[in-house]
XYZ file of C-alpha atoms in Angstrom:
728
model
C 102.570 114.809 135.148
C 99.571 114.409 137.622
C 99.863 111.139 139.747
C 97.244 108.477 138.675
C 95.338 106.353 140.896
C 96.139 102.915 140.712
C 93.314 100.429 142.152
C 93.946 96.912 142.685
C 90.366 95.946 143.563
C 89.238 92.384 143.400
C 85.722 92.622 141.383
C 84.628 89.696 139.917
C 85.428 86.309 138.378
C 86.522 86.783 134.650
C 84.320 84.603 133.303
C 81.109 86.711 133.229
C 77.530 85.050 133.419
C 75.611 84.775 130.071
C 72.890 87.249 129.905
C 69.235 85.466 128.641
C 67.744 86.186 125.661
C 63.968 87.226 125.938
C 61.195 84.888 124.673
C 59.941 88.247 122.391
C 63.861 88.132 120.859
C 64.154 84.617 120.400
C 60.500 84.462 118.704
C 61.745 87.445 116.440
C 64.900 86.094 115.348
C 63.033 82.702 114.722
C 61.075 84.423 112.053
C 63.694 86.148 110.303
C 65.795 83.044 110.132
C 62.958 81.555 107.987
C 63.530 84.490 105.585
C 67.382 83.611 104.972
C 69.103 80.690 103.522
C 72.647 79.479 103.927
C 73.883 77.286 101.217
C 77.492 76.051 101.737
C 79.453 74.920 98.787
C 81.682 72.274 98.367
C 84.682 74.332 99.774
C 82.483 75.358 102.818
C 81.863 78.713 101.436
C 78.667 80.106 102.652
C 76.095 82.085 100.310
C 73.591 83.612 101.952
C 70.578 85.148 100.525
C 67.586 87.119 102.314
C 64.533 88.758 101.500
C 65.990 92.110 102.511
C 69.341 93.413 103.030
C 69.023 93.170 106.985
C 68.068 89.624 106.300
C 70.905 89.028 104.671
C 73.062 90.750 107.213
C 71.501 88.435 109.922
C 72.750 85.399 108.008
C 75.967 86.684 106.965
C 76.949 87.184 110.778
C 75.156 84.063 111.657
C 77.272 82.035 108.959
C 80.475 83.887 110.347
C 79.884 82.541 113.658
C 79.302 79.150 112.641
C 82.983 79.425 111.004
C 84.730 81.152 113.653
C 82.880 82.854 116.522
C 86.504 83.069 118.349
C 87.794 85.509 115.632
C 84.376 87.328 115.785
C 84.239 88.036 119.247
C 88.230 89.075 119.742
C 87.899 91.431 117.240
C 84.981 93.326 119.157
C 86.719 92.912 122.707
C 89.827 94.594 121.079
C 87.810 97.515 119.858
C 85.948 97.974 122.649
C 89.448 98.482 124.559
C 88.741 95.275 126.620
C 91.720 92.949 125.607
C 93.360 93.454 128.859
C 90.554 91.586 130.696
C 91.557 88.706 128.619
C 95.086 88.774 128.281
C 96.203 90.956 131.163
C 98.013 94.011 132.505
C 100.644 93.832 129.478
C 98.081 95.075 127.016
C 96.377 97.706 129.403
C 97.693 100.557 127.153
C 96.764 99.000 124.188
C 93.239 99.277 125.450
C 93.425 102.746 126.824
C 94.552 104.078 123.421
C 91.687 102.208 121.655
C 89.441 103.974 124.191
C 90.694 107.197 123.768
C 90.163 107.177 119.964
C 87.044 105.324 119.658
C 84.283 106.438 122.298
C 81.595 103.838 122.896
C 79.338 106.978 123.576
C 79.805 108.340 120.128
C 78.914 105.005 118.585
C 75.927 104.570 120.782
C 75.042 108.217 119.756
C 75.382 107.529 115.739
C 73.274 104.124 116.214
C 70.332 106.079 118.375
C 70.304 108.906 115.380
C 70.911 106.226 112.211
C 69.125 106.231 109.242
C 66.330 103.625 109.460
C 67.939 101.366 106.644
C 71.100 101.526 108.437
C 69.723 100.981 111.810
C 67.878 97.932 110.560
C 71.313 96.629 109.442
C 72.888 97.202 112.565
C 70.121 95.412 114.384
C 70.534 92.549 111.845
C 73.833 92.430 113.065
C 73.750 91.911 116.459
C 70.593 89.762 116.051
C 72.428 87.473 114.136
C 75.309 86.863 116.638
C 73.040 86.608 119.419
C 70.570 84.276 117.601
C 73.703 81.867 117.211
C 74.694 82.095 120.567
C 71.075 81.206 121.588
C 71.010 78.025 119.311
C 74.522 76.739 120.495
C 74.940 77.160 124.166
C 77.880 74.908 123.981
C 79.993 77.873 122.738
C 81.390 79.656 125.457
C 82.366 83.565 124.873
C 85.419 84.845 126.467
C 83.529 88.061 127.485
C 80.866 89.305 125.215
C 77.386 87.237 125.635
C 75.118 89.585 124.266
C 76.285 91.707 121.101
C 74.975 95.319 120.888
C 73.595 96.915 117.287
C 76.242 99.611 117.698
C 79.358 97.508 118.022
C 80.001 98.085 114.142
C 80.196 101.700 114.671
C 83.280 101.335 116.672
C 85.243 99.923 113.592
C 83.494 101.183 110.535
C 86.348 100.200 108.189
C 87.356 96.507 107.090
C 91.262 97.221 107.396
C 93.363 95.452 109.522
C 95.290 98.389 110.246
C 92.247 100.918 110.021
C 93.596 102.691 113.558
C 95.690 105.546 112.761
C 97.712 107.160 115.657
C 100.339 109.232 113.602
C 103.372 107.929 114.747
C 102.299 107.614 118.417
C 103.282 104.660 120.034
C 101.685 102.905 123.155
C 105.093 103.078 124.824
C 104.613 106.748 124.861
C 101.441 106.745 125.759
C 102.096 104.599 128.789
C 104.985 106.801 129.895
C 102.730 109.782 129.711
C 99.582 108.312 131.673
C 101.579 106.216 134.243
C 103.710 109.111 134.952
C 106.781 106.809 134.192
C 110.082 109.004 133.554
C 112.122 106.115 131.485
C 112.156 107.081 127.937
C 109.841 105.447 125.753
C 110.882 102.479 123.648
C 108.446 101.534 121.105
C 108.681 97.612 120.132
C 109.759 97.297 116.942
C 107.782 96.200 114.266
C 108.748 92.293 113.177
C 109.221 92.548 109.629
C 108.484 88.889 109.039
C 104.986 89.759 109.879
C 104.530 93.344 107.650
C 101.116 93.569 106.152
C 100.003 95.373 102.835
C 97.907 94.301 99.517
C 98.295 94.196 95.874
C 95.744 95.511 93.684
C 95.503 95.273 90.184
C 93.293 96.144 87.051
C 93.169 95.606 83.652
C 91.107 97.571 80.966
C 89.632 96.033 77.722
C 92.778 97.294 75.439
C 95.006 94.565 77.247
C 92.578 91.753 77.918
C 91.812 88.862 75.709
C 87.981 89.115 75.684
C 87.889 92.868 76.110
C 86.570 92.552 79.444
C 88.098 94.425 82.596
C 89.742 92.150 84.784
C 90.473 92.947 88.630
C 92.931 91.098 90.923
C 92.191 91.183 94.619
C 95.232 90.230 96.627
C 95.086 91.526 100.341
C 98.460 90.336 102.742
C 96.866 90.305 106.123
C 97.293 88.049 109.414
C 96.133 84.758 108.166
C 92.414 83.603 108.554
C 91.782 87.106 109.272
C 89.088 87.241 106.584
C 86.853 84.623 105.301
C 85.214 84.321 101.669
C 81.412 84.574 101.353
C 78.478 85.695 99.102
C 75.650 87.589 100.384
C 72.642 88.407 98.328
C 69.071 89.827 98.926
C 66.079 90.878 97.016
C 67.086 94.484 97.615
C 69.679 94.472 95.142
C 72.583 93.222 97.013
C 75.022 90.571 95.531
C 78.151 90.992 96.972
C 80.986 88.074 96.677
C 84.492 88.522 98.364
C 86.465 88.764 101.818
C 84.449 90.007 104.792
C 86.295 90.904 108.134
C 85.373 88.779 110.971
C 82.282 90.697 112.790
C 81.576 93.126 109.915
C 78.714 93.091 107.665
C 79.971 94.263 104.339
C 82.123 92.787 102.061
C 85.415 94.456 102.355
C 87.445 93.284 98.972
C 85.283 91.869 96.507
C 82.803 92.348 93.675
C 79.154 92.213 92.325
C 77.787 91.379 89.231
C 78.760 95.198 87.935
C 81.830 96.204 89.427
C 84.666 95.003 92.049
C 86.897 97.077 94.507
C 90.116 96.135 95.805
C 91.530 97.900 98.697
C 95.159 98.689 99.600
C 96.846 100.293 102.620
C 98.846 103.558 102.460
C 100.347 106.476 104.472
C 98.176 109.092 103.374
C 98.247 111.849 106.189
C 94.724 111.373 107.817
C 95.492 112.121 111.368
C 97.791 114.909 112.853
C 99.966 115.818 116.002
C 99.493 118.971 118.061
C 102.303 120.539 120.415
C 99.854 121.857 123.196
C 101.185 124.786 125.311
C 99.931 124.089 128.385
C 99.365 125.769 131.669
C 97.877 125.563 135.222
C 95.566 127.730 137.311
C 93.650 126.677 140.798
C 94.986 123.480 139.596
C 93.344 123.270 136.531
C 94.897 122.352 133.144
C 94.488 124.928 130.401
C 95.775 125.149 126.643
C 96.851 128.214 124.775
C 94.873 128.528 121.374
C 94.814 131.972 119.570
C 95.736 133.662 122.498
C 93.368 132.651 124.783
C 93.157 129.949 127.438
C 90.809 127.125 127.351
C 90.247 124.302 129.781
C 91.554 120.920 129.139
C 88.894 118.280 129.054
C 89.339 115.836 131.331
C 87.482 112.371 131.443
C 87.783 109.194 134.020
C 88.453 106.081 132.128
C 88.499 102.820 134.236
C 90.573 99.896 132.500
C 90.285 96.133 133.835
C 92.833 93.619 133.253
C 92.965 90.011 134.337
C 95.334 88.632 137.240
C 95.347 85.338 138.669
C 91.748 84.506 137.408
C 90.322 87.976 138.570
C 89.867 91.273 137.220
C 91.626 94.351 138.818
C 90.917 97.806 137.549
C 93.061 100.965 136.827
C 91.762 104.519 136.909
C 92.978 106.862 134.566
C 92.319 110.519 133.895
C 92.686 111.220 130.337
C 93.100 114.775 128.872
C 91.494 116.121 125.673
C 92.162 119.379 123.952
C 90.134 120.555 121.084
C 92.315 118.769 118.746
C 91.394 115.101 120.534
C 93.256 113.018 123.221
C 96.551 113.976 124.817
C 98.827 111.052 123.814
C 102.319 111.726 124.934
C 104.905 114.078 126.040
C 107.709 115.402 123.702
C 110.346 117.488 124.296
C 108.184 118.695 127.261
C 105.236 119.391 125.583
C 101.819 117.650 125.377
C 101.150 116.164 122.214
C 97.581 115.776 121.300
C 96.034 113.936 118.288
C 93.417 114.705 115.777
C 92.136 111.614 113.949
C 88.998 110.219 112.186
C 89.231 106.172 113.326
C 85.276 105.715 113.134
C 82.369 107.367 111.903
C 78.897 106.412 111.097
C 79.652 108.236 107.512
C 82.389 105.617 107.197
C 80.224 102.792 107.499
C 77.512 103.787 105.193
C 80.452 104.155 102.520
C 81.580 100.397 103.331
C 78.402 99.395 102.677
C 77.036 101.439 99.759
C 80.020 100.734 97.685
C 79.000 97.087 97.667
C 75.446 97.888 96.082
C 77.269 100.063 93.439
C 75.940 99.224 89.861
C 78.900 100.831 87.794
C 81.529 103.809 87.808
C 78.916 106.496 88.128
C 77.679 104.598 91.495
C 80.575 104.242 92.740
C 81.957 107.757 92.282
C 78.974 108.836 94.290
C 79.903 106.630 96.960
C 83.639 107.915 97.108
C 82.404 111.337 97.080
C 81.231 110.506 101.008
C 85.079 111.263 101.446
C 85.046 108.744 104.861
C 87.398 106.013 103.796
C 90.601 106.789 105.935
C 93.104 104.014 105.444
C 92.712 102.535 102.063
C 93.441 102.841 98.043
C 90.984 102.056 96.102
C 91.684 99.690 92.596
C 88.470 99.171 90.611
C 87.083 97.776 87.528
C 83.503 97.083 86.096
C 81.673 95.716 83.474
C 81.778 98.477 81.052
C 85.605 98.142 81.031
C 86.573 101.075 83.394
C 89.325 100.738 85.465
C 90.268 103.267 88.129
C 92.438 104.135 91.570
C 92.318 106.388 94.066
C 94.917 106.971 96.521
C 92.874 107.684 99.761
C 89.461 109.109 99.972
C 89.626 111.017 103.523
C 92.167 113.718 102.917
C 91.901 116.889 105.090
C 93.327 120.387 103.707
C 96.193 121.465 105.545
C 98.750 124.477 105.034
C 101.335 122.918 102.251
C 104.397 124.913 103.592
C 104.594 122.705 107.226
C 105.706 119.099 107.134
C 102.743 117.034 108.423
C 104.692 114.175 109.351
C 106.067 116.172 112.350
C 103.990 117.480 115.597
C 102.585 121.010 114.410
C 102.003 124.061 116.594
C 98.459 123.519 118.780
C 98.146 126.845 119.972
C 97.181 128.462 116.721
C 94.095 128.352 114.376
C 96.260 128.596 111.341
C 97.053 124.506 111.533
C 93.648 123.292 111.701
C 92.351 121.163 108.866
C 90.573 123.270 106.415
C 88.050 120.956 105.483
C 88.384 117.733 102.993
C 89.894 117.484 99.562
C 86.859 116.687 97.118
C 87.518 113.203 95.127
C 88.541 114.821 92.111
C 91.323 116.747 93.418
C 93.087 113.808 95.670
C 95.747 111.467 93.598
C 93.864 109.285 91.143
C 93.728 107.560 87.726
C 91.038 106.652 85.424
C 91.445 104.572 82.204
C 95.216 105.160 81.634
C 96.186 104.640 78.137
C 98.423 101.553 79.174
C 95.627 99.791 80.278
C 96.316 98.496 83.571
C 96.731 99.794 87.253
C 98.769 98.642 90.034
C 98.944 99.308 93.892
C 101.152 97.513 96.245
C 101.371 99.808 99.280
C 103.664 101.671 97.101
C 103.577 105.414 95.688
C 100.542 106.484 93.291
C 103.426 107.751 91.020
C 103.976 104.656 89.696
C 100.249 103.582 89.118
C 100.385 103.145 85.790
C 103.954 103.016 84.926
C 104.974 106.047 82.390
C 101.078 107.089 82.518
C 101.033 107.698 86.323
C 100.148 110.803 88.201
C 102.859 113.527 88.584
C 104.363 114.319 92.496
C 104.830 117.783 91.644
C 100.867 118.573 91.127
C 99.788 117.371 94.806
C 100.644 118.455 98.374
C 103.316 116.277 100.012
C 100.844 115.186 102.551
C 98.499 113.651 100.171
C 100.995 110.929 99.029
C 103.688 110.502 101.050
C 104.371 107.176 100.417
C 107.175 105.973 98.564
C 108.139 103.122 96.120
C 108.734 99.642 97.352
C 110.017 96.667 95.865
C 106.898 95.372 95.314
C 105.856 98.216 93.030
C 109.116 98.134 91.004
C 108.305 94.303 90.202
C 104.644 94.830 89.414
C 105.405 97.920 87.000
C 108.009 95.724 85.429
C 105.832 92.639 84.878
C 102.252 94.100 84.316
C 103.125 95.621 81.008
C 104.617 92.113 79.434
C 101.333 91.026 78.290
C 98.519 92.487 76.179
C 95.968 89.466 75.904
C 95.382 89.306 79.689
C 92.994 86.129 80.767
C 92.046 85.211 84.434
C 94.679 82.707 84.504
C 97.013 85.007 82.992
C 96.215 87.777 85.749
C 96.980 84.832 88.516
C 100.095 84.001 87.036
C 101.355 87.856 87.041
C 100.012 87.874 90.480
C 102.100 84.875 91.446
C 105.523 85.958 89.890
C 108.187 84.806 92.265
C 110.968 87.449 91.357
C 112.644 88.840 94.702
C 113.497 92.526 92.904
C 115.259 93.491 96.134
C 117.932 91.119 95.720
C 118.998 92.518 92.382
C 120.423 95.376 94.268
C 121.654 93.562 97.638
C 123.050 90.323 96.254
C 125.354 91.714 93.559
C 126.793 93.986 96.610
C 127.801 91.212 98.607
C 129.293 89.627 95.755
C 131.309 92.351 94.922
C 132.324 93.080 98.381
C 133.463 89.140 98.675
C 135.631 89.372 95.252
C 137.067 92.704 96.077
C 137.787 92.396 99.850
C 138.392 88.845 100.546
C 141.418 86.703 99.699
C 141.686 83.283 98.266
C 142.620 80.823 101.163
C 141.183 83.544 104.064
C 138.790 81.714 106.386
C 136.166 83.945 105.659
C 136.671 82.981 101.682
C 136.628 79.298 102.367
C 133.690 79.650 104.528
C 131.649 81.631 101.943
C 132.914 80.779 98.564
C 130.008 77.983 97.805
C 127.576 80.307 99.411
C 128.526 83.157 97.031
C 128.621 80.916 94.096
C 125.315 79.578 94.176
C 123.937 83.029 94.853
C 126.063 84.384 92.158
C 124.271 82.309 89.807
C 120.537 82.836 91.260
C 118.003 84.181 89.180
C 116.245 86.116 92.078
C 112.980 83.810 92.195
C 112.169 82.128 95.264
C 111.003 78.366 95.046
C 110.732 75.289 97.595
C 114.032 73.903 96.081
C 115.986 76.919 96.052
C 118.969 76.930 98.451
C 119.665 80.696 97.047
C 116.386 81.694 98.268
C 117.034 80.308 101.894
C 120.541 82.077 102.153
C 119.411 85.504 100.660
C 116.347 86.104 103.042
C 118.145 84.848 106.100
C 120.844 87.203 105.001
C 118.856 89.980 104.185
C 117.049 89.778 107.088
C 120.344 90.447 109.506
C 121.347 93.675 107.551
C 120.039 97.306 108.616
C 116.556 97.297 109.583
C 115.914 100.575 107.775
C 115.808 98.040 104.487
C 112.791 96.383 106.063
C 110.711 99.862 106.175
C 108.177 99.923 103.639
C 105.715 103.390 105.017
C 107.461 106.262 104.905
C 106.354 109.497 105.992
C 106.831 113.217 104.361
C 110.425 113.948 103.935
C 111.864 110.377 104.469
C 113.753 107.947 101.753
C 111.878 105.128 100.469
C 112.646 101.497 100.599
C 113.799 101.219 97.227
C 116.187 104.305 97.894
C 117.477 103.337 100.844
C 118.288 99.959 99.585
C 120.506 101.154 96.900
C 122.070 103.896 99.024
C 122.957 100.452 101.197
C 124.248 98.440 98.470
C 126.464 101.414 97.178
C 128.122 102.333 100.229
C 128.157 98.971 102.388
C 131.346 97.821 103.822
C 132.410 93.895 103.671
C 132.048 94.348 107.145
C 128.585 95.096 106.994
C 127.620 92.412 104.181
C 129.874 89.398 104.707
C 129.555 88.467 108.800
C 125.858 88.185 108.292
C 126.205 85.596 105.592
C 128.676 83.589 107.845
C 125.873 83.766 110.908
C 123.413 82.170 108.362
C 125.726 79.504 107.305
C 126.709 78.660 110.940
C 122.989 79.115 112.063
C 122.076 76.487 109.262
C 124.572 74.128 109.962
C 124.004 74.157 113.629
C 120.217 73.450 113.212
C 120.505 70.752 110.403
C 123.936 69.588 109.903
C 124.656 71.615 106.618
C 124.050 75.175 105.356
C 122.849 73.625 101.760
C 119.111 73.981 102.769
C 116.284 74.457 100.257
C 113.687 77.031 100.859
C 110.715 74.692 101.116
C 112.656 72.660 103.821
C 112.569 75.487 106.669
C 109.828 77.661 104.792
C 106.586 75.768 105.610
C 102.569 76.083 105.981
C 100.883 74.723 108.913
C 97.471 74.749 110.387
C 96.820 72.312 113.024
C 95.025 74.660 115.791
C 92.472 77.637 115.719
C 94.490 79.141 118.825
C 95.308 83.015 118.545
C 98.289 83.130 118.159
C 98.484 79.889 116.420
C 100.980 76.777 117.412
C 103.393 75.411 115.244
C 105.318 72.198 115.589
C 108.239 70.787 113.515
C 106.987 67.073 114.625
C 103.632 67.517 113.141
C 102.375 67.381 109.627
C 103.049 70.629 107.465
C 103.879 71.551 103.815
C 106.751 73.192 101.955
C 105.948 76.724 100.701
C 108.144 78.039 98.015
C 106.650 81.585 98.157
C 108.682 84.195 100.525
C 108.128 87.543 102.080
C 106.716 90.535 99.793
C 109.162 92.623 101.555
C 111.898 91.791 99.447
C 109.844 92.583 96.208
C 107.942 89.181 95.532
C 104.130 90.005 94.413
C 102.737 87.255 96.178
C 103.227 87.280 99.906
C 104.065 84.653 102.441
C 105.599 85.897 105.659
C 107.349 82.907 107.895
C 108.955 83.217 110.914
C 110.733 81.158 113.484
C 108.764 80.045 117.266
C 110.468 78.727 120.103
C 111.505 75.115 120.235
C 111.310 74.718 116.265
C 114.044 74.887 113.347
C 111.607 75.519 110.622
C 109.770 78.763 109.641
C 106.111 79.130 109.760
C 103.678 81.499 107.576
C 101.591 83.689 109.774
C 100.578 86.382 107.275
C 100.582 87.113 103.829
C 98.256 86.292 100.580
C 94.775 85.433 102.427
C 91.879 85.599 100.278
C 92.905 86.260 96.687
C 90.748 86.527 93.703
C 90.963 87.430 89.994
C 87.700 88.387 88.480
C 86.616 89.169 84.956
C 83.492 91.604 84.213
C 81.410 90.444 81.092
C 78.036 89.412 80.287
C 78.571 87.197 83.174
C 81.367 87.161 85.829
C 84.272 84.674 85.536
C 86.312 84.365 88.524
C 88.717 82.158 90.977
C 89.808 82.647 94.311
C 91.989 81.060 96.975
C 91.949 80.887 100.731
C 94.926 80.384 102.942
C 94.220 76.840 104.415
C 90.330 76.907 104.110
C 86.889 78.240 105.254
C 86.269 76.843 108.305
C 88.280 77.733 111.825
C 86.922 74.335 113.268
C 90.102 72.010 113.088
C 87.604 68.856 112.864
C 85.954 70.390 109.904
C 87.060 69.248 106.525
C 87.083 72.803 105.234
C 89.668 73.549 107.957
C 92.617 72.803 105.662
C 91.219 71.661 102.524
C 93.036 74.689 100.356
C 95.800 74.237 102.383
C 98.149 72.266 99.353
C 96.422 74.590 96.586
C 97.454 77.410 98.517
C 100.964 76.588 98.479
C 101.049 76.179 94.842
C 99.049 79.119 93.802
C 96.066 76.768 92.371
C 92.645 78.422 92.545
C 89.327 77.353 92.543
C 86.221 78.431 90.366
C 83.992 81.011 92.340
C 80.553 79.969 92.279
C 78.409 83.134 91.644
C 75.153 82.141 90.200
C 72.553 80.399 91.750
C 72.672 77.444 89.185
C 76.455 77.136 89.814
C 76.002 77.252 93.427
C 72.955 74.399 93.247
C 75.512 71.934 91.556
C 77.928 72.402 93.963
C 75.762 72.571 97.109
C 76.907 70.754 99.896
C 74.414 71.769 102.634
C 71.317 74.145 102.355
C 69.559 75.621 105.585
C 68.176 78.336 107.532
C 69.863 79.800 110.319
C 69.432 77.828 113.707
C 68.797 74.630 111.548
């Protein structure tokens, strides 16, 4: 490994001076603001209307900043690879990873060459935020005092997990570029914070009205997306969830159709083993029996320390496949990926203006969506599912979940699969579609696509317990309404425990003698679990015991996303339950009983007593306190098969668990002559703790009680709380 130079230079105070805006800019913004109207309804939801699409984008970004500028800014600090300037050296290599994969020079080039219509939107994005900063000088940005119109080209997908590195970890990256010889140990993912999503679509044959219905249910970090409506006189009329700082509705609907995205494990990024040699102090890599020079790039990283910025210089290496990311088995590993593109941003915008199935398929033909499945429904009764979108064509004989030989052109991508060749399903005979971050080969039960018809890299995703639960329940109703769809989406059955709990009970009854200490300690908890119906609830002691116990079992049971050749969560759990010994199953339950007793004086603790929803600050990360007001939550983690997701965890100095992610923006929409829709947010629309809309949906959220969506101007007017132009 080449030695890297570390410069610990005291540069400038972290709080940079604000950049002044010119009179010409301000005049232009003021003029555009007059073309935009923001109407806040009685839930604080902004309904933005503009003369043009660009006017609407201007107003949308202004409204987002009003609701939570902090999250808008932090999302772009991250994508710029500059988070260490705020958080310090601990996240320095996270910044390096982002700067290796997302080149600001490429984003600027895409902006300069963008089509006129797209450049107008990009300009409006920056203008809307900058006008907000001009009008609100009391707002003090952490770093970005002027937003640039090329920023959206750093992050062209609304997904929370849009950055794909195959299986490269930041720990490996740090080892390679710091010259650290210690084995890389990646930080384990916290199972309590796993993200995902559910998407359901119901065709006319199984709905009471004969109209299609779409269920939108992303599982993300709380407050990651607000609820908005954005319209223009150029045909834009999109309602749904927009990720902070982006200008397109990511999961939502217009008057003709709706789109829900769920994350997948489709192979869209590959690792290459490079054959490296040196000559005259220059690195070369072998390719088709020729030596090619390794490209080098100087990257300057900055990090905060004691109120000042220090720098670290990195010499980054690139082959034709992409950046070198790690060293494995004494070989350099490069990464080929597609983590941002102007085409992807176009696709993200154009789908919001689709007027139906044919339009939407044309947008899908752009083949630039790298991280999502799509669940679709429309006003003509069509329902559809696509598993991924951007999928490179590869040699089927290779396992692309593993690094492949980078020294031969035989392992290159050979174009992209056409839309009709990827895993998809349109209007299945059973009348419904589902995806819960699970295999597409159960998307419509018995009418699903067949695994043997597709290459393994196209859909390595396995089954999970949410998928099992969804397939089980969706076929039980044939007269779906919006309310019945919501009820199905809030089914509280924890399907993993129908496998795990019987194994526990069987082990106890066969292995533990009456009168034994373990028998006396566990006989009552076992009795409670034995009569449990596997549904979670606020008053359920069995839910507390089961979840606290399951989290202490083999971590393999908590792995939802799997690669080619790996067994899935359902297979792993069934195998574990079949072979687990009493020594594996019973001691964890004893630990749970002792822990609960130690905290609360007894172990018979209802789930809602310790599983809480609390929103008291807009800090990132948030703060939680047992001594302050919170609400009981009966829902549980989707990890264990529950359809609605509520991921909670323990925090230092607290005895109770607090929710951090899961159901966020949830919506059910029926496409008839008029849109009928209901929605719900975690907490509320505003990020300001002093706003009445900070947690006005909190109690509704804990019970899954939805509000009516106000889609049409006459309905919005009846419930309008405030109507204004940006800046007023």
